[in-house]
Coordinates of C-alpha atoms in Angstrom, one line a residue:
M233 CA 61.4 -13.1 2.8
R234 CA 58.1 -11.3 3.4
Y235 CA 59.6 -7.9 3.3
T236 CA 62.1 -6.1 1.1
C237 CA 62.8 -3.5 3.8
L238 CA 62.4 -0.5 1.5
T239 CA 63.1 2.8 3.3
L240 CA 60.7 5.7 3.5
G241 CA 63.5 8.0 2.3
L242 CA 63.9 6.0 -0.9
L243 CA 60.2 6.0 -1.7
L244 CA 59.8 9.7 -1.0
S245 CA 62.9 10.6 -3.0
V246 CA 61.7 8.7 -6.2
G247 CA 58.1 9.7 -5.8
L248 CA 58.2 12.4 -8.4
N249 CA 60.3 10.6 -11.0
V250 CA 58.6 7.2 -11.7
P251 CA 55.4 6.2 -13.4
A252 CA 52.5 5.0 -11.3
F253 CA 50.5 1.8 -11.2
A254 CA 47.5 2.1 -13.6
Q255 CA 45.4 0.0 -11.2
A256 CA 46.4 2.0 -8.1
Q257 CA 44.0 4.9 -8.6
T258 CA 44.1 7.6 -6.1
V259 CA 44.2 11.3 -6.6
Q260 CA 46.5 13.6 -8.6
V261 CA 48.0 16.8 -7.3
G262 CA 48.8 20.0 -9.1
A263 CA 52.2 21.6 -9.6
L264 CA 54.3 22.5 -6.5
N265 CA 53.6 26.2 -7.0
A266 CA 49.9 25.5 -6.5
V267 CA 50.5 24.5 -2.9
T268 CA 50.8 28.0 -1.5
S269 CA 47.6 29.1 -3.2
S270 CA 45.6 26.1 -2.1
A271 CA 46.6 26.6 1.5
S272 CA 44.8 29.9 1.8
S273 CA 44.3 31.9 4.9
Q274 CA 41.0 30.2 5.8
F275 CA 43.0 27.2 6.9
D276 CA 45.3 29.2 9.2
R277 CA 42.8 28.7 12.0
F278 CA 43.7 25.0 12.0
T279 CA 47.4 25.6 12.6
P280 CA 48.3 23.7 15.8
R281 CA 48.7 25.9 18.8
P282 CA 48.6 23.5 21.7
S283 CA 47.7 25.2 25.0
T284 CA 45.4 22.7 26.7
N285 CA 45.6 19.1 27.8
V286 CA 42.3 18.0 26.4
R287 CA 42.2 14.3 25.4
L288 CA 39.7 12.9 22.8
D289 CA 38.1 9.5 23.2
F290 CA 37.7 7.5 20.0
T291 CA 36.6 4.3 21.6
I292 CA 33.3 4.1 19.6
W293 CA 35.2 4.4 16.3
D294 CA 37.7 1.8 17.5
E295 CA 34.9 -0.7 18.1
M296 CA 33.3 0.1 14.7
L297 CA 36.6 -0.5 12.9
K298 CA 37.0 -3.9 14.6
E299 CA 33.6 -4.9 13.3
M300 CA 34.1 -3.8 9.7
V301 CA 37.8 -4.2 8.9
Y302 CA 39.3 -7.5 8.0
Y303 CA 43.1 -7.8 8.6
T304 CA 44.9 -9.4 5.7
G305 CA 48.4 -9.5 7.2
P306 CA 51.6 -8.1 5.6
S307 CA 52.2 -8.2 1.9
L308 CA 53.9 -11.3 0.5
R309 CA 55.0 -9.3 -2.5
Q310 CA 53.4 -11.8 -4.9
R311 CA 51.2 -10.6 -7.7
A312 CA 47.8 -12.2 -7.5
L313 CA 46.8 -14.4 -10.5
R314 CA 44.0 -13.4 -12.8
P315 CA 40.7 -14.7 -11.5
T316 CA 39.3 -17.8 -13.2
P317 CA 36.5 -17.1 -15.7
V318 CA 33.0 -18.4 -14.9
T319 CA 32.7 -22.0 -16.2
G320 CA 31.7 -22.1 -19.8
T321 CA 32.3 -18.4 -20.4
L322 CA 35.1 -15.9 -20.6
Q323 CA 33.4 -13.7 -18.0
V324 CA 35.6 -12.6 -15.0
Y325 CA 33.9 -10.8 -12.1
G326 CA 35.3 -8.5 -9.5
H327 CA 38.7 -6.9 -9.3
T328 CA 41.4 -8.3 -11.6
S329 CA 44.3 -6.1 -10.3
P330 CA 47.4 -8.1 -9.4
Y331 CA 47.5 -6.1 -6.2
R332 CA 43.9 -6.8 -5.1
L333 CA 44.8 -9.3 -2.4
E334 CA 47.0 -6.8 -0.5
G335 CA 45.8 -4.5 2.2
N336 CA 43.1 -4.7 4.8
R337 CA 39.5 -5.0 3.7
V338 CA 36.4 -3.0 4.7
V339 CA 33.5 -5.5 4.4
F340 CA 31.2 -3.0 2.6
E341 CA 29.0 -5.8 1.3
E342 CA 28.1 -6.7 5.0
L343 CA 27.6 -3.2 6.4
G344 CA 24.0 -2.4 5.2
P345 CA 22.1 0.8 5.6
E346 CA 21.8 0.6 9.4
F347 CA 25.5 0.4 10.0
T348 CA 26.2 3.1 7.4
A349 CA 23.7 5.4 9.2
I350 CA 25.6 4.8 12.5
I351 CA 28.8 5.8 10.7
G352 CA 27.0 9.0 9.6
D353 CA 25.9 9.7 13.2
Y354 CA 29.5 9.2 14.4
I355 CA 30.8 11.6 11.8
A356 CA 28.2 14.2 13.0
D357 CA 29.6 13.7 16.5
L358 CA 33.2 14.3 15.3
V359 CA 32.0 17.5 13.5
E360 CA 30.3 18.6 16.7
I361 CA 33.5 18.1 18.6
G362 CA 35.4 20.1 16.0
N363 CA 32.9 22.9 16.4
S364 CA 32.8 22.9 20.2
V365 CA 36.5 22.3 21.0
N366 CA 39.3 24.4 19.6
I367 CA 41.0 21.5 17.9
E368 CA 44.2 23.6 17.2
T369 CA 44.7 24.1 21.0
I370 CA 44.7 20.4 22.1
P371 CA 48.0 18.3 22.1
R372 CA 49.3 17.8 18.5
E373 CA 49.0 14.0 18.8
E374 CA 45.3 14.4 19.6
Q375 CA 44.8 16.8 16.7
L376 CA 46.4 14.4 14.3
A377 CA 44.3 11.5 15.5
Y378 CA 41.2 13.6 15.1
W379 CA 41.9 14.5 11.5
L380 CA 42.9 11.0 10.5
N381 CA 39.8 9.4 12.0
L382 CA 37.5 12.1 10.6
H383 CA 39.0 11.7 7.1
N384 CA 38.8 7.9 7.1
A385 CA 35.3 7.8 8.5
L386 CA 34.2 10.1 5.7
V387 CA 35.8 7.9 3.1
I388 CA 34.1 4.7 4.4
K389 CA 30.7 6.4 4.7
E390 CA 30.8 7.7 1.1
I391 CA 32.0 4.4 -0.4
S392 CA 29.3 2.6 1.6
D393 CA 26.7 5.0 0.3
N394 CA 27.8 4.3 -3.3
Y395 CA 28.7 0.6 -3.0
P396 CA 29.6 -1.2 -5.1
V397 CA 32.1 1.1 -6.7
R398 CA 35.3 0.0 -8.5
A399 CA 37.4 3.2 -8.0
P400 CA 36.1 5.6 -5.4
S401 CA 38.4 8.4 -6.6
T402 CA 36.5 8.5 -9.8
L403 CA 33.2 9.3 -8.2
T404 CA 31.8 12.8 -8.8
D405 CA 28.8 14.8 -7.4
D406 CA 26.1 16.6 -9.4
A407 CA 28.4 19.6 -9.8
G408 CA 31.1 17.5 -11.4
R409 CA 33.4 17.8 -8.4
K410 CA 35.7 14.7 -7.8
F411 CA 35.5 12.4 -4.8
H412 CA 38.4 14.1 -2.9
D413 CA 37.3 17.6 -3.7
I414 CA 33.6 17.5 -2.6
P415 CA 32.9 19.5 0.5
R416 CA 32.0 17.0 3.2
V417 CA 31.9 18.8 6.6
T418 CA 32.1 22.3 8.0
I419 CA 34.3 22.9 11.0
N420 CA 35.0 26.2 12.6
G421 CA 33.2 27.9 9.7
V422 CA 35.4 26.3 7.0
S423 CA 33.9 23.8 4.5
L424 CA 36.3 20.9 4.2
S425 CA 36.9 18.2 1.5
L426 CA 39.0 15.1 2.0
R427 CA 41.8 16.9 0.1
N428 CA 41.5 19.9 2.4
I429 CA 41.9 17.7 5.5
R430 CA 45.0 16.0 4.0
Q431 CA 46.8 18.8 2.2
D432 CA 45.6 22.1 3.8
I433 CA 45.6 20.9 7.4
V434 CA 47.7 17.8 8.0
Y435 CA 50.4 17.9 5.3
R436 CA 50.7 21.6 5.9
N437 CA 51.3 21.3 9.6
W438 CA 52.9 17.9 10.1
S439 CA 56.3 17.5 8.5
D440 CA 56.6 13.9 9.6
P441 CA 56.4 11.7 6.4
L442 CA 54.7 9.0 8.4
V443 CA 51.4 11.0 8.3
I444 CA 50.7 10.1 4.7
Y445 CA 50.2 6.5 5.7
G446 CA 47.3 7.3 8.0
F447 CA 44.9 8.3 5.2
F448 CA 42.7 5.7 3.7
H449 CA 41.5 6.5 0.1
G450 CA 39.5 3.4 -0.5
D451 CA 41.3 2.5 -3.7
I452 CA 43.7 -0.4 -4.2
G453 CA 46.7 1.9 -4.2
S454 CA 45.8 3.3 -0.8
P455 CA 47.5 2.6 2.6
S456 CA 45.4 0.1 4.6
I457 CA 42.6 1.1 6.9
Q458 CA 43.6 -0.2 10.3
R459 CA 41.4 -2.2 12.7
K460 CA 41.9 0.4 15.4
A461 CA 41.1 4.1 15.7
Y462 CA 44.0 6.6 15.9
S463 CA 44.4 8.2 19.3
G464 CA 46.9 10.5 20.9
S465 CA 48.6 7.6 22.6
N466 CA 48.9 5.3 19.6
V467 CA 49.1 7.5 16.5
Q468 CA 52.8 7.4 16.0
R469 CA 53.0 3.7 16.6
T470 CA 50.1 2.9 14.3
L471 CA 51.3 5.2 11.5
S472 CA 54.7 3.4 11.7
F473 CA 52.9 0.0 11.4
S474 CA 50.9 1.2 8.4
A475 CA 53.9 2.7 6.7
D476 CA 55.9 -0.5 7.1
E477 CA 53.2 -2.5 5.4
F478 CA 52.5 -0.1 2.6
A479 CA 56.1 0.7 1.7
N480 CA 56.9 -3.0 1.5
S481 CA 53.8 -4.0 -0.5
L482 CA 53.5 -4.4 -4.3
R483 CA 50.8 -1.8 -4.4
G484 CA 53.2 0.7 -2.8
F485 CA 56.3 0.0 -4.7
M486 CA 57.3 -2.5 -7.4
A487 CA 60.2 -3.0 -9.7
W488 CA 58.8 -3.7 -13.2
G489 CA 61.7 -4.6 -15.5
K490 CA 64.1 -1.7 -15.4
T491 CA 61.3 0.7 -14.1
A492 CA 60.5 1.5 -10.5
R493 CA 56.8 1.9 -10.1
L494 CA 55.3 3.8 -7.3
S495 CA 51.7 4.2 -6.1
P496 CA 50.0 7.5 -7.0
H497 CA 49.3 7.9 -3.3
Y498 CA 52.7 9.4 -3.0
Q499 CA 51.8 12.1 -5.5
D500 CA 49.2 13.5 -3.2
A501 CA 51.9 14.4 -0.6
A502 CA 55.0 14.8 -2.7
P503 CA 54.8 18.6 -2.9
Y504 CA 54.8 18.8 0.9

């Protein structure tokens, strides 16, 4: 069988009690009591208060994703073999993780500076929307789609700017701030990092566990980036599809002997 049909409830319930994949590097989160302090009052302005019927059009991002994302299909739950060394040597190039063949691929090596610049321009457009439209007042599905698309576009842009990079979450800026904690955009007067978007806006305001599967981190242990943009009309359906693939993949969950091993991606959302 291609799937083991793991339930989201099982994965979330064991998320705090099992060791994580060493190869599935994502981010770490502080203790549960740090959640309240991190979600300070400055993020209250993003609390959903739907009062308009404004709809956002993500067609451009949808077309871009279809150009740069390669769909790999559902996980077969088979560990990839170690790559064959170069003939006559013991040198092995590229990823050696047994989970490296799972999950959709962004063809970073094919993007080039021109395409990366276009992604940057699109991010600027999303930021302009965030500063001209009161995001918190539009329908909740539209808000969620906006934050997911903005987050994932930022991740792809930063990885492309630093490509090749083995583990994006290990990147730091000149001030020593880690990849997920570097301020990326300013919306409604608030400087936002990737972690702010996830934890202080989405996880804080959406209790649906499916939302964690919409965030692409760029690392092997991340949920897949989909070949379509999130939108108000497809966000729940697409999140469900992404959750099904990740929860039933080796990089999401694997029994190793008598130990259940879970991707660190779950640590990011576990306190919520």
